[in-house]
Short mmCIF file of N, CA and C and ligand atoms in Angstrom, two decimals:
data_model
loop_
_atom_site.label_atom_id
_atom_site.label_comp_id
_atom_site.label_asym_id
_atom_site.label_seq_id
_atom_site.Cartn_x
_atom_site.Cartn_y
_atom_site.Cartn_z
N MET A 1 0.86 -0.75 0.14
CA MET A 1 0.38 -0.15 -0.16
C MET A 1 1.02 0.79 -0.32
N THR A 2 0.62 2.30 -0.19
CA THR A 2 1.15 3.69 -0.82
C THR A 2 0.73 4.98 0.51
N LEU A 3 1.12 5.48 0.78
CA LEU A 3 0.47 6.16 1.75
C LEU A 3 0.19 7.67 0.35
N LYS A 4 -0.61 8.39 -0.15
CA LYS A 4 -0.83 8.98 -0.52
C LYS A 4 -0.39 10.66 -0.40
N LYS A 5 0.02 11.41 -1.00
CA LYS A 5 0.15 13.58 -0.54
C LYS A 5 -1.37 13.88 -0.05
N ILE A 6 -1.50 14.57 0.69
CA ILE A 6 -2.44 15.01 0.11
C ILE A 6 -2.70 16.71 0.13
N LEU A 7 -3.50 17.85 -0.37
CA LEU A 7 -3.14 18.03 -1.00
C LEU A 7 -3.72 19.35 -0.14
N ILE A 8 -3.07 20.57 -0.36
CA ILE A 8 -4.21 21.86 0.44
C ILE A 8 -4.66 22.74 -0.06
N GLU A 9 -5.57 23.69 0.33
CA GLU A 9 -6.00 24.62 -0.09
C GLU A 9 -4.98 25.28 0.30
N PRO A 10 -5.65 26.87 -0.41
CA PRO A 10 -5.89 26.88 -2.15
C PRO A 10 -4.26 25.65 -2.73
N ASP A 11 -5.28 25.26 -3.88
CA ASP A 11 -4.78 24.35 -4.61
C ASP A 11 -5.83 24.30 -5.77
N PRO A 12 -5.27 24.69 -6.94
CA PRO A 12 -6.87 25.05 -8.43
C PRO A 12 -7.16 23.40 -8.60
N ILE A 13 -6.31 21.94 -8.00
CA ILE A 13 -6.87 20.44 -8.14
C ILE A 13 -8.22 20.65 -7.57
N LEU A 14 -8.38 20.99 -5.99
CA LEU A 14 -9.52 20.70 -4.99
C LEU A 14 -10.47 21.58 -5.20
N ARG A 15 -10.45 22.64 -6.25
CA ARG A 15 -12.22 22.91 -7.15
C ARG A 15 -12.32 22.44 -8.29
N LYS A 16 -11.73 21.96 -8.89
CA LYS A 16 -12.22 21.20 -9.92
C LYS A 16 -13.03 20.07 -9.78
N LYS A 17 -14.51 19.32 -10.34
CA LYS A 17 -16.02 18.35 -10.73
C LYS A 17 -15.20 17.20 -11.49
N CYS A 18 -14.96 16.13 -10.38
CA CYS A 18 -14.69 14.84 -10.74
C CYS A 18 -15.74 13.70 -12.02
N GLU A 19 -14.91 13.27 -12.51
CA GLU A 19 -15.61 12.39 -12.84
C GLU A 19 -16.59 10.84 -13.13
N PRO A 20 -17.56 9.89 -13.22
CA PRO A 20 -17.52 9.05 -12.69
C PRO A 20 -16.41 8.09 -13.06
N ILE A 21 -16.34 7.09 -12.51
CA ILE A 21 -16.04 6.01 -12.65
C ILE A 21 -16.80 4.75 -13.23
N GLU A 22 -15.99 4.29 -14.50
CA GLU A 22 -16.78 3.97 -15.26
C GLU A 22 -16.49 2.88 -14.85
N ASN A 23 -15.29 2.00 -14.62
CA ASN A 23 -15.23 0.77 -14.01
C ASN A 23 -14.68 0.58 -12.65
N VAL A 24 -15.43 -0.89 -11.54
CA VAL A 24 -14.75 -1.22 -10.59
C VAL A 24 -13.12 -1.71 -11.46
N ASP A 25 -12.22 -1.76 -11.25
CA ASP A 25 -11.77 -2.53 -11.83
C ASP A 25 -10.57 -2.61 -10.03
N ASP A 26 -9.47 -3.62 -10.50
CA ASP A 26 -8.38 -3.85 -9.24
C ASP A 26 -7.49 -2.58 -9.09
N GLN A 27 -7.18 -1.45 -10.15
CA GLN A 27 -7.07 0.13 -9.88
C GLN A 27 -7.44 0.53 -8.97
N VAL A 28 -9.11 0.54 -9.66
CA VAL A 28 -10.02 1.19 -8.61
C VAL A 28 -9.90 1.06 -7.62
N ARG A 29 -8.93 -0.35 -6.70
CA ARG A 29 -9.45 -1.09 -5.10
C ARG A 29 -7.99 -0.79 -5.43
N LYS A 30 -7.19 -0.71 -5.54
CA LYS A 30 -5.81 -0.11 -5.66
C LYS A 30 -6.01 1.67 -4.65
N LEU A 31 -6.79 2.05 -5.43
CA LEU A 31 -6.88 3.76 -5.16
C LEU A 31 -7.71 3.52 -3.94
N VAL A 32 -8.47 2.33 -3.74
CA VAL A 32 -9.40 2.98 -2.13
C VAL A 32 -8.70 2.33 -1.57
N LYS A 33 -7.91 1.53 -1.38
CA LYS A 33 -6.47 0.65 -0.20
C LYS A 33 -5.64 1.96 0.67
N ASP A 34 -5.00 2.53 -0.42
CA ASP A 34 -4.59 3.81 -0.57
C ASP A 34 -4.71 4.66 0.60
N MET A 35 -6.04 4.94 -0.35
CA MET A 35 -7.01 6.36 0.80
C MET A 35 -7.33 6.25 1.37
N PHE A 36 -7.64 4.92 2.48
CA PHE A 36 -8.07 4.25 3.57
C PHE A 36 -6.81 4.42 4.21
N GLU A 37 -5.24 3.82 3.90
CA GLU A 37 -4.37 3.62 4.64
C GLU A 37 -4.10 5.39 4.61
N THR A 38 -4.52 6.53 3.13
CA THR A 38 -3.51 7.93 3.91
C THR A 38 -4.67 8.89 5.25
N MET A 39 -5.75 8.00 4.37
CA MET A 39 -7.18 8.47 5.47
C MET A 39 -6.96 8.83 7.16
N TYR A 40 -5.90 6.73 7.27
CA TYR A 40 -6.25 6.17 8.68
C TYR A 40 -5.37 7.10 9.34
N LYS A 41 -3.52 6.53 8.47
CA LYS A 41 -2.89 7.61 8.75
C LYS A 41 -3.28 8.75 9.89
N ALA A 42 -3.91 9.82 8.48
CA ALA A 42 -4.42 11.97 8.71
C ALA A 42 -3.65 11.80 10.19
N PRO A 43 -4.35 11.86 10.92
CA PRO A 43 -6.32 10.70 10.70
C PRO A 43 -7.20 11.94 10.59
N GLY A 44 -8.30 10.52 9.82
CA GLY A 44 -9.13 11.67 9.37
C GLY A 44 -10.51 10.26 9.67
N ILE A 45 -11.73 11.53 9.13
CA ILE A 45 -12.91 10.13 8.93
C ILE A 45 -13.17 9.86 7.78
N GLY A 46 -12.39 11.07 6.35
CA GLY A 46 -13.51 10.56 5.17
C GLY A 46 -11.56 10.56 4.92
N LEU A 47 -11.79 11.03 2.85
CA LEU A 47 -11.49 11.57 2.02
C LEU A 47 -12.10 11.16 0.81
N ALA A 48 -11.55 12.71 0.10
CA ALA A 48 -12.18 11.92 -1.56
C ALA A 48 -10.98 11.53 -2.25
N ALA A 49 -11.36 11.11 -3.72
CA ALA A 49 -9.87 10.68 -4.25
C ALA A 49 -9.31 12.19 -5.30
N ILE A 50 -10.04 13.03 -5.09
CA ILE A 50 -9.47 15.16 -5.71
C ILE A 50 -8.80 15.37 -4.94
N GLN A 51 -9.15 14.63 -2.80
CA GLN A 51 -7.69 15.75 -2.25
C GLN A 51 -6.18 14.87 -2.52
N VAL A 52 -6.46 13.61 -3.01
CA VAL A 52 -5.23 12.56 -2.87
C VAL A 52 -4.71 12.72 -4.48
N GLY A 53 -5.43 13.95 -5.92
CA GLY A 53 -5.30 14.84 -7.07
C GLY A 53 -5.88 13.84 -8.10
N VAL A 54 -6.88 12.91 -7.32
CA VAL A 54 -7.40 11.89 -8.20
C VAL A 54 -9.20 12.74 -8.56
N LEU A 55 -9.14 13.04 -9.53
CA LEU A 55 -10.79 13.91 -10.32
C LEU A 55 -11.22 11.76 -10.27
N LYS A 56 -12.02 11.79 -10.09
CA LYS A 56 -12.48 10.57 -10.21
C LYS A 56 -13.70 10.22 -8.91
N ARG A 57 -14.75 10.66 -8.84
CA ARG A 57 -15.94 10.60 -7.48
C ARG A 57 -15.98 9.15 -6.79
N MET A 58 -14.63 9.84 -6.21
CA MET A 58 -14.50 8.33 -4.69
C MET A 58 -15.06 9.25 -3.51
N VAL A 59 -14.70 8.80 -2.72
CA VAL A 59 -14.42 8.86 -1.26
C VAL A 59 -14.68 7.57 0.11
N VAL A 60 -13.77 7.41 0.91
CA VAL A 60 -13.53 6.75 1.17
C VAL A 60 -14.00 7.40 2.67
N ILE A 61 -14.65 7.11 3.93
CA ILE A 61 -15.45 7.56 5.65
C ILE A 61 -14.95 6.16 6.13
N ASP A 62 -14.05 6.40 7.93
CA ASP A 62 -15.00 5.40 8.82
C ASP A 62 -15.16 6.94 9.76
N ILE A 63 -16.14 6.51 10.70
CA ILE A 63 -16.57 7.57 11.67
C ILE A 63 -16.58 6.48 12.54
N SER A 64 -15.71 5.89 13.34
CA SER A 64 -15.79 4.37 14.09
C SER A 64 -14.30 5.40 14.94
N LYS A 65 -14.66 4.92 16.56
CA LYS A 65 -13.79 6.00 18.25
C LYS A 65 -12.89 5.11 17.60
N GLU A 66 -11.53 5.65 18.21
CA GLU A 66 -10.03 5.05 18.08
C GLU A 66 -10.40 3.19 18.90
N LYS A 67 -11.37 3.33 20.24
CA LYS A 67 -11.31 2.48 20.45
C LYS A 67 -12.33 1.26 19.98
N GLU A 68 -13.38 1.57 19.16
CA GLU A 68 -14.63 0.62 18.58
C GLU A 68 -14.26 -0.36 16.98
N LYS A 69 -14.50 -1.03 16.50
CA LYS A 69 -14.29 -1.78 15.07
C LYS A 69 -14.42 -0.98 14.61
N PRO A 70 -13.17 -1.17 13.52
CA PRO A 70 -13.20 -0.08 12.50
C PRO A 70 -14.41 -0.47 11.52
N ASN A 71 -15.41 0.74 10.84
CA ASN A 71 -15.91 1.08 10.15
C ASN A 71 -15.94 0.93 8.32
N PRO A 72 -14.63 0.37 7.97
CA PRO A 72 -14.87 1.32 6.45
C PRO A 72 -16.06 0.55 5.28
N LEU A 73 -16.32 2.42 4.90
CA LEU A 73 -16.86 2.29 3.46
C LEU A 73 -16.45 2.88 2.43
N CYS A 74 -16.25 2.70 1.41
CA CYS A 74 -15.77 3.49 0.04
C CYS A 74 -16.95 3.21 -0.91
N LEU A 75 -17.47 4.81 -1.23
CA LEU A 75 -18.17 4.72 -2.28
C LEU A 75 -18.16 5.79 -3.39
N ILE A 76 -19.32 4.77 -4.54
CA ILE A 76 -18.12 4.79 -5.39
C ILE A 76 -18.91 5.49 -6.77
N ASN A 77 -18.97 7.37 -6.55
CA ASN A 77 -20.38 7.29 -8.34
C ASN A 77 -21.49 7.69 -7.13
N PRO A 78 -20.88 8.43 -5.68
CA PRO A 78 -21.77 8.77 -5.05
C PRO A 78 -22.74 9.27 -5.34
N ILE A 79 -24.65 9.65 -5.27
CA ILE A 79 -24.90 10.30 -5.29
C ILE A 79 -26.79 10.49 -4.52
N ILE A 80 -26.29 12.23 -3.92
CA ILE A 80 -27.28 12.41 -2.79
C ILE A 80 -28.64 12.07 -3.00
N THR A 81 -29.18 11.39 -3.06
CA THR A 81 -30.51 11.46 -3.52
C THR A 81 -31.90 12.16 -2.62
N LYS A 82 -31.76 11.73 -1.05
CA LYS A 82 -32.40 12.66 -0.74
C LYS A 82 -31.76 13.35 0.97
N LYS A 83 -32.27 14.36 1.34
CA LYS A 83 -31.52 15.55 1.97
C LYS A 83 -32.35 16.18 3.02
N SER A 84 -32.47 15.82 4.09
CA SER A 84 -33.84 15.99 4.74
C SER A 84 -34.00 17.30 4.93
N GLU A 85 -35.24 18.15 4.75
CA GLU A 85 -35.10 19.99 5.73
C GLU A 85 -34.85 19.56 7.34
N MET A 86 -34.39 18.71 8.07
CA MET A 86 -34.20 19.60 9.42
C MET A 86 -32.30 19.51 9.41
N THR A 87 -32.20 20.61 10.04
CA THR A 87 -30.45 20.63 9.88
C THR A 87 -30.12 19.68 11.00
N SER A 88 -28.85 20.11 10.85
CA SER A 88 -28.15 20.06 12.41
C SER A 88 -26.10 20.43 12.21
N ILE A 89 -26.12 20.69 13.44
CA ILE A 89 -24.58 21.67 13.24
C ILE A 89 -23.80 21.00 13.34
N TYR A 90 -22.53 20.29 13.04
CA TYR A 90 -21.21 20.09 13.30
C TYR A 90 -19.51 20.67 12.88
N GLU A 91 -19.01 20.32 14.22
CA GLU A 91 -17.60 20.88 14.27
C GLU A 91 -17.19 20.23 12.60
N GLU A 92 -16.78 21.01 11.30
CA GLU A 92 -16.44 20.10 10.77
C GLU A 92 -14.05 21.02 10.61
N GLY A 93 -14.10 19.52 10.17
CA GLY A 93 -12.14 19.49 9.50
C GLY A 93 -12.61 19.12 8.28
N CYS A 94 -10.82 19.64 7.68
CA CYS A 94 -11.07 19.33 7.22
C CYS A 94 -9.14 18.64 6.84
N LEU A 95 -9.01 17.82 5.72
CA LEU A 95 -7.53 17.54 5.31
C LEU A 95 -6.84 18.32 5.11
N SER A 96 -7.81 19.12 3.77
CA SER A 96 -7.14 19.79 3.07
C SER A 96 -6.69 21.41 3.61
N ILE A 97 -7.64 21.53 4.76
CA ILE A 97 -7.23 22.69 5.40
C ILE A 97 -7.44 22.47 7.11
N PRO A 98 -6.18 22.37 7.58
CA PRO A 98 -5.64 21.56 8.50
C PRO A 98 -5.26 22.56 9.40
N GLY A 99 -6.25 22.02 10.17
CA GLY A 99 -5.79 22.95 12.03
C GLY A 99 -6.98 23.64 11.93
N GLN A 100 -8.35 24.16 10.72
CA GLN A 100 -9.07 24.59 10.57
C GLN A 100 -10.08 24.04 11.44
N PHE A 101 -10.67 24.63 12.15
CA PHE A 101 -12.82 23.93 12.12
C PHE A 101 -13.64 24.69 12.28
N ALA A 102 -14.67 24.35 11.99
CA ALA A 102 -16.15 25.53 11.85
C ALA A 102 -17.50 24.09 11.78
N GLU A 103 -18.20 26.00 12.96
CA GLU A 103 -19.40 24.96 13.21
C GLU A 103 -20.90 25.18 10.94
N ILE A 104 -21.29 24.05 10.83
CA ILE A 104 -21.96 24.04 9.38
C ILE A 104 -22.87 23.49 9.23
N GLU A 105 -23.59 24.62 9.32
CA GLU A 105 -25.50 23.79 9.28
C GLU A 105 -25.35 23.61 8.04
N ARG A 106 -26.30 21.48 8.08
CA ARG A 106 -26.14 21.49 7.19
C ARG A 106 -27.83 20.00 6.72
N PRO A 107 -27.87 19.22 6.21
CA PRO A 107 -29.33 18.49 5.62
C PRO A 107 -28.60 17.12 7.36
N ALA A 108 -29.73 17.36 8.08
CA ALA A 108 -29.90 16.08 9.46
C ALA A 108 -29.60 15.15 9.12
N GLU A 109 -30.05 14.46 8.17
CA GLU A 109 -30.28 13.77 6.98
C GLU A 109 -29.74 12.86 5.93
N CYS A 110 -30.46 12.25 5.64
CA CYS A 110 -29.02 12.15 3.88
C CYS A 110 -29.95 10.42 3.87
N GLU A 111 -29.90 10.32 2.32
CA GLU A 111 -29.34 9.04 1.21
C GLU A 111 -28.93 9.59 0.10
N VAL A 112 -28.06 8.22 0.39
CA VAL A 112 -26.65 8.40 -0.93
C VAL A 112 -27.25 6.56 -1.67
N GLU A 113 -27.15 6.86 -2.42
CA GLU A 113 -26.38 5.85 -3.88
C GLU A 113 -25.42 5.57 -4.50
N TYR A 114 -24.54 4.52 -3.75
CA TYR A 114 -23.49 4.28 -4.77
C TYR A 114 -23.20 2.92 -5.29
N ILE A 115 -22.15 3.35 -5.27
CA ILE A 115 -20.98 1.78 -5.93
C ILE A 115 -20.14 0.96 -4.68
N SER A 116 -20.14 -0.09 -5.02
CA SER A 116 -19.47 -0.72 -3.50
C SER A 116 -17.05 -1.32 -4.19
N ASP A 117 -17.11 -0.61 -3.30
CA ASP A 117 -15.96 -1.50 -4.01
C ASP A 117 -16.27 -2.71 -5.23
N ARG A 118 -16.73 -3.45 -4.25
CA ARG A 118 -17.25 -4.55 -5.23
C ARG A 118 -17.59 -4.86 -6.21
N GLY A 119 -18.56 -4.14 -6.68
CA GLY A 119 -19.48 -2.65 -8.46
C GLY A 119 -20.45 -3.00 -7.93
N LYS A 120 -21.51 -3.08 -6.78
CA LYS A 120 -22.40 -3.79 -6.04
C LYS A 120 -22.76 -2.56 -6.40
N LYS A 121 -24.91 -2.27 -6.84
CA LYS A 121 -25.23 -1.29 -6.35
C LYS A 121 -26.01 -0.63 -5.36
N MET A 122 -25.42 0.92 -4.19
CA MET A 122 -25.47 0.83 -3.22
C MET A 122 -26.14 1.64 -2.45
N ASN A 123 -27.69 1.43 -1.62
CA ASN A 123 -27.79 2.92 -0.77
C ASN A 123 -28.11 2.68 0.73
N LEU A 124 -27.74 3.64 1.08
CA LEU A 124 -27.72 4.26 2.67
C LEU A 124 -28.96 5.06 3.38
N LYS A 125 -29.42 4.76 4.58
CA LYS A 125 -29.67 6.19 5.13
C LYS A 125 -28.91 6.24 6.21
N ALA A 126 -27.92 8.31 6.13
CA ALA A 126 -27.97 8.42 7.18
C ALA A 126 -27.67 9.64 7.68
N ASN A 127 -27.89 9.56 9.39
CA ASN A 127 -27.81 11.11 10.59
C ASN A 127 -26.41 10.67 10.99
N GLY A 128 -26.90 12.00 11.82
CA GLY A 128 -25.30 12.29 12.31
C GLY A 128 -24.02 12.05 11.78
N LEU A 129 -23.38 12.01 12.47
CA LEU A 129 -21.77 12.26 11.57
C LEU A 129 -21.52 11.92 10.50
N LEU A 130 -22.62 10.60 9.98
CA LEU A 130 -22.22 9.56 9.17
C LEU A 130 -22.78 10.58 7.48
N ALA A 131 -24.28 11.63 8.02
CA ALA A 131 -24.56 12.02 6.90
C ALA A 131 -24.42 13.12 6.53
N THR A 132 -23.80 14.23 7.67
CA THR A 132 -22.25 15.86 8.08
C THR A 132 -21.53 14.95 7.48
N CYS A 133 -20.61 13.44 7.25
CA CYS A 133 -19.43 13.53 6.80
C CYS A 133 -19.44 13.20 4.93
N ILE A 134 -20.90 12.22 4.77
CA ILE A 134 -20.77 12.25 3.68
C ILE A 134 -21.10 13.31 2.67
N GLN A 135 -21.96 13.96 3.18
CA GLN A 135 -22.65 15.85 2.85
C GLN A 135 -20.84 16.43 2.64
N HIS A 136 -20.27 16.29 3.58
CA HIS A 136 -18.92 17.04 2.94
C HIS A 136 -18.21 16.17 1.77
N GLU A 137 -17.64 15.21 1.94
CA GLU A 137 -17.05 14.27 1.20
C GLU A 137 -17.90 14.53 -0.35
N VAL A 138 -18.86 13.76 -0.39
CA VAL A 138 -19.86 14.53 -2.19
C VAL A 138 -19.76 16.17 -2.64
N ASP A 139 -19.52 17.04 -1.46
CA ASP A 139 -19.42 18.28 -1.26
C ASP A 139 -17.04 18.36 -2.42
N HIS A 140 -16.03 17.31 -1.74
CA HIS A 140 -15.10 17.71 -2.29
C HIS A 140 -15.60 17.31 -4.10
N LEU A 141 -16.45 16.09 -4.20
CA LEU A 141 -16.38 15.27 -5.16
C LEU A 141 -16.24 16.42 -6.45
N ASP A 142 -17.58 17.72 -5.94
CA ASP A 142 -18.12 19.19 -6.76
C ASP A 142 -17.49 20.28 -7.04
N GLY A 143 -15.10 19.54 -6.06
CA GLY A 143 -14.73 21.14 -5.96
C GLY A 143 -15.45 21.73 -4.59
N ILE A 144 -16.54 21.44 -4.05
CA ILE A 144 -16.69 22.49 -2.88
C ILE A 144 -16.27 21.47 -1.23
N LEU A 145 -15.90 23.23 -0.59
CA LEU A 145 -15.11 21.87 0.69
C LEU A 145 -15.89 23.51 1.22
N PHE A 146 -15.61 22.92 3.07
CA PHE A 146 -16.70 23.22 3.95
C PHE A 146 -16.73 24.85 4.08
N ILE A 147 -15.01 24.93 3.96
CA ILE A 147 -15.15 26.82 4.33
C ILE A 147 -15.81 27.88 2.99
N ASP A 148 -16.44 27.04 1.76
CA ASP A 148 -17.66 27.92 0.97
C ASP A 148 -18.59 28.41 1.71
N TYR A 149 -18.77 27.97 2.86
CA TYR A 149 -20.71 27.52 3.44
C TYR A 149 -20.28 29.33 5.35
N LEU A 150 -18.76 29.70 4.86
CA LEU A 150 -18.19 30.06 6.05
C LEU A 150 -18.87 32.28 5.11
N SER A 151 -18.43 33.13 5.76
CA SER A 151 -18.09 34.61 5.23
C SER A 151 -17.19 34.25 4.97
N LYS A 152 -17.68 35.76 4.12
CA LYS A 152 -15.97 35.57 3.03
C LYS A 152 -15.21 36.25 3.73
N LEU A 153 -16.00 36.72 5.13
CA LEU A 153 -14.60 37.32 5.93
C LEU A 153 -13.49 36.34 6.18
N LYS A 154 -14.17 35.45 7.05
CA LYS A 154 -14.57 33.87 8.13
C LYS A 154 -13.07 32.79 6.89
N LYS A 155 -13.30 33.31 5.47
CA LYS A 155 -13.20 32.52 4.05
C LYS A 155 -11.51 32.63 4.53
N ASP A 156 -11.47 34.59 3.70
CA ASP A 156 -10.20 34.48 3.16
C ASP A 156 -9.28 34.59 4.81
N MET A 157 -9.31 34.98 5.91
CA MET A 157 -9.04 34.87 7.09
C MET A 157 -8.79 33.33 6.60
N ILE A 158 -8.96 32.65 6.68
CA ILE A 158 -9.23 31.50 6.34
C ILE A 158 -7.61 30.93 5.54
N ILE A 159 -7.91 31.09 4.51
CA ILE A 159 -7.37 30.69 3.30
C ILE A 159 -6.25 31.56 3.78
N LYS A 160 -6.11 32.48 4.41
CA LYS A 160 -4.64 33.48 4.43
C LYS A 160 -3.72 32.56 5.27
N LYS A 161 -4.02 32.49 6.26
CA LYS A 161 -3.65 30.98 6.83
C LYS A 161 -2.88 29.58 6.80
N LEU A 162 -3.73 29.39 5.20
CA LEU A 162 -3.06 28.40 4.75
C LEU A 162 -2.17 28.36 3.69
N ILE A 163 -2.31 30.07 3.27
CA ILE A 163 -0.69 30.72 2.28
C ILE A 163 0.51 30.51 3.33
N LYS A 164 0.10 31.17 4.71
CA LYS A 164 1.65 31.48 5.10
C LYS A 164 1.86 30.01 5.66
N GLN A 165 1.17 29.52 6.31
CA GLN A 165 1.14 27.68 6.50
C GLN A 165 2.42 27.31 5.56
N LYS A 166 1.52 27.21 4.39
CA LYS A 166 3.09 26.86 2.73
C LYS A 166 4.20 27.25 3.02
N LYS A 167 3.92 29.06 3.26
CA LYS A 167 6.00 29.61 2.46
C LYS A 167 5.91 28.83 4.20
N GLU A 168 5.96 28.91 5.62
CA GLU A 168 6.49 28.48 6.72
C GLU A 168 7.61 26.98 5.70
N ILE A 169 6.48 26.30 5.38
CA ILE A 169 7.02 24.00 5.45
C ILE A 169 8.36 25.06 4.03
N GLU A 170 7.33 25.50 3.59
CA GLU A 170 8.36 25.64 2.35
C GLU A 170 9.93 26.30 2.47
N ARG A 171 10.09 27.57 3.90
CA ARG A 171 10.57 28.09 4.21
C ARG A 171 11.37 26.95 4.52
N VAL A 172 10.92 25.68 5.13
CA VAL A 172 11.74 25.24 6.53
C VAL A 172 12.59 24.40 5.75
N ILE A 173 11.35 24.11 4.13
CA ILE A 173 11.87 22.71 3.72
C ILE A 173 13.34 22.39 3.05
N VAL A 174 13.76 23.85 1.96
CA VAL A 174 14.22 24.48 1.34
C VAL A 174 16.10 25.02 2.55
O1 K1U B 201 -12.74 15.08 3.78
C1 K1U B 201 -11.45 15.53 4.80
O2 K1U B 201 -10.97 16.27 4.50
C2 K1U B 201 -12.02 14.30 6.30
C3 K1U B 201 -12.24 15.47 7.66
C4 K1U B 201 -14.34 15.19 7.43
C5 K1U B 201 -15.28 15.55 7.86
C6 K1U B 201 -14.51 15.55 9.92
C7 K1U B 201 -15.78 16.46 10.63
C8 K1U B 201 -17.18 16.75 9.38
C9 K1U B 201 -16.91 16.32 8.33
C10 K1U B 201 -15.88 15.69 7.49
C11 K1U B 201 -11.48 15.16 8.60
O3 K1U B 201 -11.64 13.88 8.23
S1 K1U B 201 -11.26 16.16 9.33
C12 K1U B 201 -10.85 15.53 11.27
C13 K1U B 201 -11.39 14.73 11.30
O4 K1U B 201 -12.57 15.09 11.20
C14 K1U B 201 -10.83 13.97 13.07
C15 K1U B 201 -9.82 13.00 12.88
C16 K1U B 201 -9.47 12.48 14.27
C17 K1U B 201 -9.80 11.62 14.65
C18 K1U B 201 -11.68 12.47 14.96
C19 K1U B 201 -12.14 13.13 13.67
ZN1 ZN B 202 -12.41 17.84 3.56
#
């Protein structure tokens, strides 16, 4: 397995729209394995292929807690078919926006159709953190980040901090 480099905002790749996966083949399954490894190592509860520079509609999720049994979920070509009117607020983070968190309001429940890594058509009803995480990850596939839901002032402040962090990392490496 290979650990993938996670792209950090601002990066134009993170703003692209991803293409559906035509065939769930061994190449796709290898990417799924690498993405799980990268997500667990980060650590995170979700990761979209676009975050590792692959512009395909695929995400991995595991919201299980540290001492619980892992519960890996891979969604290929996910489509959110229903969103509840009731909303909930979670503090969201993003592996492409390190160190920054914000409370985001989203539909509290959703239903998602997707293809599993075995190529099977599936349907999932989600609520709580799983519903939030699915919506966050599906947003990634359309080039949307959680900071896009914040005021321009808050979003600009976060982007400024990320640019500063990137410059600092470059300075230390060179
Ligand atoms: O998409 C991503 O960048 C992953 C992101 C997913 C997410 C987090 C919170 C709400 C919605 C979606 C993360 O995993 S950020 C890291 C994180 O939340 C976490 C890390 C370690 C333990 C528990 C949570
Ligand atoms: Zn994210």
